[in-house]
CSV table of C-alpha atoms in Angstrom, one decimal:
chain,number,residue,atom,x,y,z
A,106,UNK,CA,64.8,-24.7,-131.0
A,107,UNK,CA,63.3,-22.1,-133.2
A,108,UNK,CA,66.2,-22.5,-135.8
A,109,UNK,CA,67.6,-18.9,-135.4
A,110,UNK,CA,71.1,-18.8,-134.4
A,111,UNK,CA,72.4,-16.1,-132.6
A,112,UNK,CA,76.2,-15.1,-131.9
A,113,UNK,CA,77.4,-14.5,-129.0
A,114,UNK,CA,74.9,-15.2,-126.3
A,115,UNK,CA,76.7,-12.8,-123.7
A,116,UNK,CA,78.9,-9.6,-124.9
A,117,UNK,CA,80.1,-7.2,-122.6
A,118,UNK,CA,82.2,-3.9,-123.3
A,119,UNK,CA,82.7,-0.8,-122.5
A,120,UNK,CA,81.3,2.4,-123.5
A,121,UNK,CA,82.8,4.4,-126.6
A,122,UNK,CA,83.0,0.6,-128.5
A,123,UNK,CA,81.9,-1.2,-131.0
A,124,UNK,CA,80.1,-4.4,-131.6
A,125,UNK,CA,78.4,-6.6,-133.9
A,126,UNK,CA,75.8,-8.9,-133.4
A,127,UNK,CA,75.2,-11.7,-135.7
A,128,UNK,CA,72.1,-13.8,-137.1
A,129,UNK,CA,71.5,-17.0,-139.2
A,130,UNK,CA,67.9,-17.1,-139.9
A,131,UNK,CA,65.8,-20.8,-140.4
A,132,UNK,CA,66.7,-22.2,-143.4
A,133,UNK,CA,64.5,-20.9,-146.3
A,134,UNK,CA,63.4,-17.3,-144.3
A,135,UNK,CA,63.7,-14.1,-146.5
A,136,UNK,CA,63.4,-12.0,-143.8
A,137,UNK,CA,64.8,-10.8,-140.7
A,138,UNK,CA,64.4,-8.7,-138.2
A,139,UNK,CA,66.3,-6.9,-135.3
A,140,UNK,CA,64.5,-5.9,-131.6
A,141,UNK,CA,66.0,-4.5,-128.8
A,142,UNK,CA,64.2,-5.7,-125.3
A,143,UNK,CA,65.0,-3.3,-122.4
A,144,UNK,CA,63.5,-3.3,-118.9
A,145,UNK,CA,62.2,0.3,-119.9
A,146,UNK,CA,61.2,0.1,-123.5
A,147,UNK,CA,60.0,-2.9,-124.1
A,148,UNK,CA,60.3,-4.6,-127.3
A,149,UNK,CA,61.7,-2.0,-129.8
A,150,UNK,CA,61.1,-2.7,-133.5
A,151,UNK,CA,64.7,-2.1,-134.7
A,152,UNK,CA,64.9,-2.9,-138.0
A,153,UNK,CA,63.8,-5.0,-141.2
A,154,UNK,CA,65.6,-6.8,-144.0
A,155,UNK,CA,63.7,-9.1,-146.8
A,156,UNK,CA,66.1,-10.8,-149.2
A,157,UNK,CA,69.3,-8.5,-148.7
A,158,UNK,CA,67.7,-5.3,-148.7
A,159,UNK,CA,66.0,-2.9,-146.2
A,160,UNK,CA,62.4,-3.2,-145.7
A,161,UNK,CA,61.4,-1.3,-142.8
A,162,UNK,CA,63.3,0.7,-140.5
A,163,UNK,CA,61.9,1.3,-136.7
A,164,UNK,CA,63.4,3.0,-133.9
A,165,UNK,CA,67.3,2.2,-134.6
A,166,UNK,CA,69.5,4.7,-133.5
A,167,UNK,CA,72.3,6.4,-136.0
A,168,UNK,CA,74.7,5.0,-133.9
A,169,UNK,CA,73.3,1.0,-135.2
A,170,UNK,CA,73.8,-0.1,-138.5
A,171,UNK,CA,72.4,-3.3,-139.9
A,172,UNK,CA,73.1,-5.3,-143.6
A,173,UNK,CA,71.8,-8.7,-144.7
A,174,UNK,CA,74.1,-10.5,-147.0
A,175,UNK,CA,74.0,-12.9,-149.7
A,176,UNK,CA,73.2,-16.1,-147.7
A,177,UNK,CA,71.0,-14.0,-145.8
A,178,UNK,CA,72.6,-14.2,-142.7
A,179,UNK,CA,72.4,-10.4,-141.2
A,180,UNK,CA,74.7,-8.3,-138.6
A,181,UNK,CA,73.6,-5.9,-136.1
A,182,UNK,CA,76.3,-3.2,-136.0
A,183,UNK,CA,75.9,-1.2,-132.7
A,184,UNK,CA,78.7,1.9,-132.8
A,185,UNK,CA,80.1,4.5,-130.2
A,186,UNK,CA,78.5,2.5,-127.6
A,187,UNK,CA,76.4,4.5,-124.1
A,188,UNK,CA,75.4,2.8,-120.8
A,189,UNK,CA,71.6,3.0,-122.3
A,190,UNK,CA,72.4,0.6,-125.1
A,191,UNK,CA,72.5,-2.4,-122.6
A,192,UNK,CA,69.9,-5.0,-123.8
A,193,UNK,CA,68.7,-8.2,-125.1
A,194,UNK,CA,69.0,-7.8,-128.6
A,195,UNK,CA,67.1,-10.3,-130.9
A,196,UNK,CA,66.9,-11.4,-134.0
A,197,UNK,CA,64.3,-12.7,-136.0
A,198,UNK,CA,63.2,-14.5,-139.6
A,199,UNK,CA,59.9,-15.4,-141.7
A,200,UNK,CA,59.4,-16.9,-144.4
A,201,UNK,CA,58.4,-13.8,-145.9
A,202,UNK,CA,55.1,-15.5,-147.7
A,203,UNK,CA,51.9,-13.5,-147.3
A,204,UNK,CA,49.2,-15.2,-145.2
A,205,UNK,CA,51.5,-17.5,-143.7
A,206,UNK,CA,53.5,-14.7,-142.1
A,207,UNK,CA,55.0,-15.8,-138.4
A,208,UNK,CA,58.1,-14.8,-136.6
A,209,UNK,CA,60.6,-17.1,-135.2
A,210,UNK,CA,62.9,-15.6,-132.8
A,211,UNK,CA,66.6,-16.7,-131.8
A,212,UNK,CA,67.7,-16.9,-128.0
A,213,UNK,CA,69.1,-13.3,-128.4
A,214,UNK,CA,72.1,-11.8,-127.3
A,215,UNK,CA,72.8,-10.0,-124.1
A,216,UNK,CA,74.9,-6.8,-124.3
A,217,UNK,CA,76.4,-5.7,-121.0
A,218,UNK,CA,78.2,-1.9,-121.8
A,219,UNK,CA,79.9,-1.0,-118.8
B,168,UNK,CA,50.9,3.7,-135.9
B,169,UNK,CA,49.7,0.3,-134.5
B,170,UNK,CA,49.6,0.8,-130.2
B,171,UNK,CA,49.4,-2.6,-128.4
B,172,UNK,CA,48.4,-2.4,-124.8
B,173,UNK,CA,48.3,-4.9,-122.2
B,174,UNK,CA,46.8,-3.9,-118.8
B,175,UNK,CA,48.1,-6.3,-116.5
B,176,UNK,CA,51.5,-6.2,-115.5
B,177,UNK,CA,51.5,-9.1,-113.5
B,178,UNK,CA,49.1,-12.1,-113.1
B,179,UNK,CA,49.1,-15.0,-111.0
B,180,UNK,CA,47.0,-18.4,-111.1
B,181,UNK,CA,46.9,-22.2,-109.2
B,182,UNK,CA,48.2,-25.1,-111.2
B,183,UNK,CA,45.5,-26.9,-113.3
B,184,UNK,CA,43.0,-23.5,-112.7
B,185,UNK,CA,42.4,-21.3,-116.2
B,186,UNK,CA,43.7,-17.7,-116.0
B,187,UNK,CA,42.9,-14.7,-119.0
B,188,UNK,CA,45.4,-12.2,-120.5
B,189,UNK,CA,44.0,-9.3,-121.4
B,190,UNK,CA,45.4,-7.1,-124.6
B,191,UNK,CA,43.6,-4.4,-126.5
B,192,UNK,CA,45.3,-2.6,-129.8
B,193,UNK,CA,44.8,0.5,-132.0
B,194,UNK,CA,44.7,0.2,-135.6
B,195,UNK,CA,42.5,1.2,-138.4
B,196,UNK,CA,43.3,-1.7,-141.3
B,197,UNK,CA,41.1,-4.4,-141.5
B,198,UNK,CA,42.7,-7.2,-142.4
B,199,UNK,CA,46.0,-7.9,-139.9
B,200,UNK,CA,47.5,-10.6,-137.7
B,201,UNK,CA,47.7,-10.9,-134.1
B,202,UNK,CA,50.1,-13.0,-132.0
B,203,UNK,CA,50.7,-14.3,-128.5
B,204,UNK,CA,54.3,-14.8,-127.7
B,205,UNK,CA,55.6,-16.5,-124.5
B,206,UNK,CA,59.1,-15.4,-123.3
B,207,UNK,CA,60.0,-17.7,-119.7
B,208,UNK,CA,63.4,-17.3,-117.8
B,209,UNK,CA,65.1,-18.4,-120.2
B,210,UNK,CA,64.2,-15.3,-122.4
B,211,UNK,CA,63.2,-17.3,-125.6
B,212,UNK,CA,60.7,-15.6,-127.3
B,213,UNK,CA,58.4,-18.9,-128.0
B,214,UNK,CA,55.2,-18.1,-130.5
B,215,UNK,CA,52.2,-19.5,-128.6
B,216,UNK,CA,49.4,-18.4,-131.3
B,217,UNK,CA,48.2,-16.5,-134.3
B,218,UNK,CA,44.9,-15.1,-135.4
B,219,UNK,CA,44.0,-14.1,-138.8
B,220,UNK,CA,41.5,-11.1,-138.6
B,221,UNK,CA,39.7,-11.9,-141.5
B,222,UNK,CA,38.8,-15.5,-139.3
B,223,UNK,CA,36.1,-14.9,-137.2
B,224,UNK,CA,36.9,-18.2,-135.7
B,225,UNK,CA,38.8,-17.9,-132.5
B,226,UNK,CA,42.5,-20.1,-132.9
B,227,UNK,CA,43.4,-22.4,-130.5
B,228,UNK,CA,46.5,-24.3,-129.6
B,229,UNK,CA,46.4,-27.2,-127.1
B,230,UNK,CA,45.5,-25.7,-124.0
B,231,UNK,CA,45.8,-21.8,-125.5
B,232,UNK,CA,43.2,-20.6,-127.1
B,233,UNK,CA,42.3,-16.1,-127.7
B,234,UNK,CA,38.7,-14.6,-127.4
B,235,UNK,CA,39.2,-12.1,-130.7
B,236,UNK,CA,36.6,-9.5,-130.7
B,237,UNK,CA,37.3,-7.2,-134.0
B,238,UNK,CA,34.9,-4.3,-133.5
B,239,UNK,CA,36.0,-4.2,-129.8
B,240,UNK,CA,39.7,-4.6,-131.0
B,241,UNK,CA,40.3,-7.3,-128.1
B,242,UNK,CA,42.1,-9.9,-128.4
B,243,UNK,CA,43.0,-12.3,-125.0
B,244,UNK,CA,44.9,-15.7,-124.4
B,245,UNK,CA,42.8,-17.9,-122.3
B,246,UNK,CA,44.8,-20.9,-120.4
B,247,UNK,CA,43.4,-23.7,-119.4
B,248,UNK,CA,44.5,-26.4,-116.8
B,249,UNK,CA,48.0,-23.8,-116.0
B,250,UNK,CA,51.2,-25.9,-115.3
B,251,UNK,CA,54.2,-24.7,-113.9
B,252,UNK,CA,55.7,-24.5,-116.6
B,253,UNK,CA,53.2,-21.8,-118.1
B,254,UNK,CA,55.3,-18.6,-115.9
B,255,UNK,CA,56.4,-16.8,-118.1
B,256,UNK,CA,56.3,-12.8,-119.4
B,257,UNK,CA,53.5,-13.1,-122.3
B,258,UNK,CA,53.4,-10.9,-124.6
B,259,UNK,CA,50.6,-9.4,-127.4
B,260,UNK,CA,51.7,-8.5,-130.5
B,261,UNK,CA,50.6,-7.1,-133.5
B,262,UNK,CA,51.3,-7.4,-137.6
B,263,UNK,CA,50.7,-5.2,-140.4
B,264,UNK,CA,49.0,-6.9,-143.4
B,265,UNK,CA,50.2,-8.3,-146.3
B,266,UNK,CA,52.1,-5.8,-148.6
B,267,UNK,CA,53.8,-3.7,-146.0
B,268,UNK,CA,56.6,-4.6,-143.2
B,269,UNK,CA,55.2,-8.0,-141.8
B,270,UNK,CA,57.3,-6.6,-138.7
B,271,UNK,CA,55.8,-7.5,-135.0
B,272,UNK,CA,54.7,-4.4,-132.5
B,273,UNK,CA,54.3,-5.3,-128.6
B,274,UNK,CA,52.5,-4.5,-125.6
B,275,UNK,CA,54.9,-4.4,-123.0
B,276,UNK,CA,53.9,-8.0,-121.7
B,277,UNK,CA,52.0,-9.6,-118.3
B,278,UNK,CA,54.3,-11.2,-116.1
B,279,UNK,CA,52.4,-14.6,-115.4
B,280,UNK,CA,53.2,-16.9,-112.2
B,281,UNK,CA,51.8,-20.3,-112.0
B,282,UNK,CA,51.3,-21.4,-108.3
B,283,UNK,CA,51.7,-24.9,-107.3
């Protein structure tokens, strides 16, 4: 158990909807990340938030939106929803300390768009 | 931008033999991180090792261990005695150095199938 808690594991909709994806990272992690894994692409850098604000920003459509609150919990929004968005999306957190700097990911969350 | 590339899709070894993963990368900072992450059926990304680039030591984990040649910009996953349980997708991944996005670019992975 890496300590990153996604919710939900499985979410299917249908296209032209809207969903949001959510992420508690380990306890103590400043930062967290967002990666979309599809059979064509790979693993896509999404995203980056560090204590509640944006840090880096990858290849995340317009259509996505992410924020990281207070208890630095974060949410994926993923808007106007296409076939092509189906994917594992994951979540991950660091500590955010330089030198000790490793990713720990959560078990993801598997979007079906139908 | 960083490019990770990993030239074997797919891979297969005996149980108890060693196998080597290959994974090259472009970058032109010095001082970096590079990762292996292991992602089974399940689909849990799982961190298998790290290597400073400043270390010219080569890290090792258990039965994992990485040949990292800098000036080459090389850097595979060597596993010793496989067990079943090693099939997985493995994937190389790279990290900016301190300062900047500590965020994680991927090759696209090797598909790894232990034989009994």
């Amino acid at each position: 158990d890496s300590g990153v808690t996604q919710t939900p594991k499985h979410l299917i909709t249908a296209t032209g909807q809207r969903v949001t994806l959510r992420c508690s990272p380990r306890s103590g992690d400043l930062s967290v990340y967002w990666y979309q894994q599809s059979l064509d692409q790979g693993l896509q850098f999404l995203i980056q938030y560090y204590n509640g604000e944006e840090r880096a920003k990858g290849n995340i459509l317009e259509r996505f939106s992410a924020q990281q609150f207070p208890d630095l919990h974060s949410e994926l929004n993923l808007s106007s929803l296409e076939l092509g968005d189906s994917a594992l999306y994951f979540c991950a957190s660091s500590p955010g300390a330089v030198d000790n700097e490793k990713l720990f990911f959560g078990s993801g969350t598997q979007l079906s768009v139908l | 931008a960083q490019t990770v590339t990993q030239s074997q899709p797919e891979m297969s070894v005996q149980e108890a033999e060693t196998v080597t993963l290959s994974c090259t990368y472009d970058t032109s900072e010095n001082n970096y991180y590079l990762f292996w992450y292991k992602q089974p059926p399940s689909r849990q990304m799982i961190l298998v090792i790290r290597q400073e680039a400043y270390k010219q030591q080569n890290a090792t984990e258990n039965r994992f261990s990485v040949n990292f040649q800098k000036a080459a910009k090389s850097f595979s996953l060597k596993i010793s005695d496989s067990q079943l349980g090693d099939t997985a997708m493995y994937f190389c991944a790279f990290m900016n150095p301190p300062g900047g996005s500590e965020k994680l670019v991927f090759g696209k992975g090797t598909k790894l199938t232990v034989n009994p």
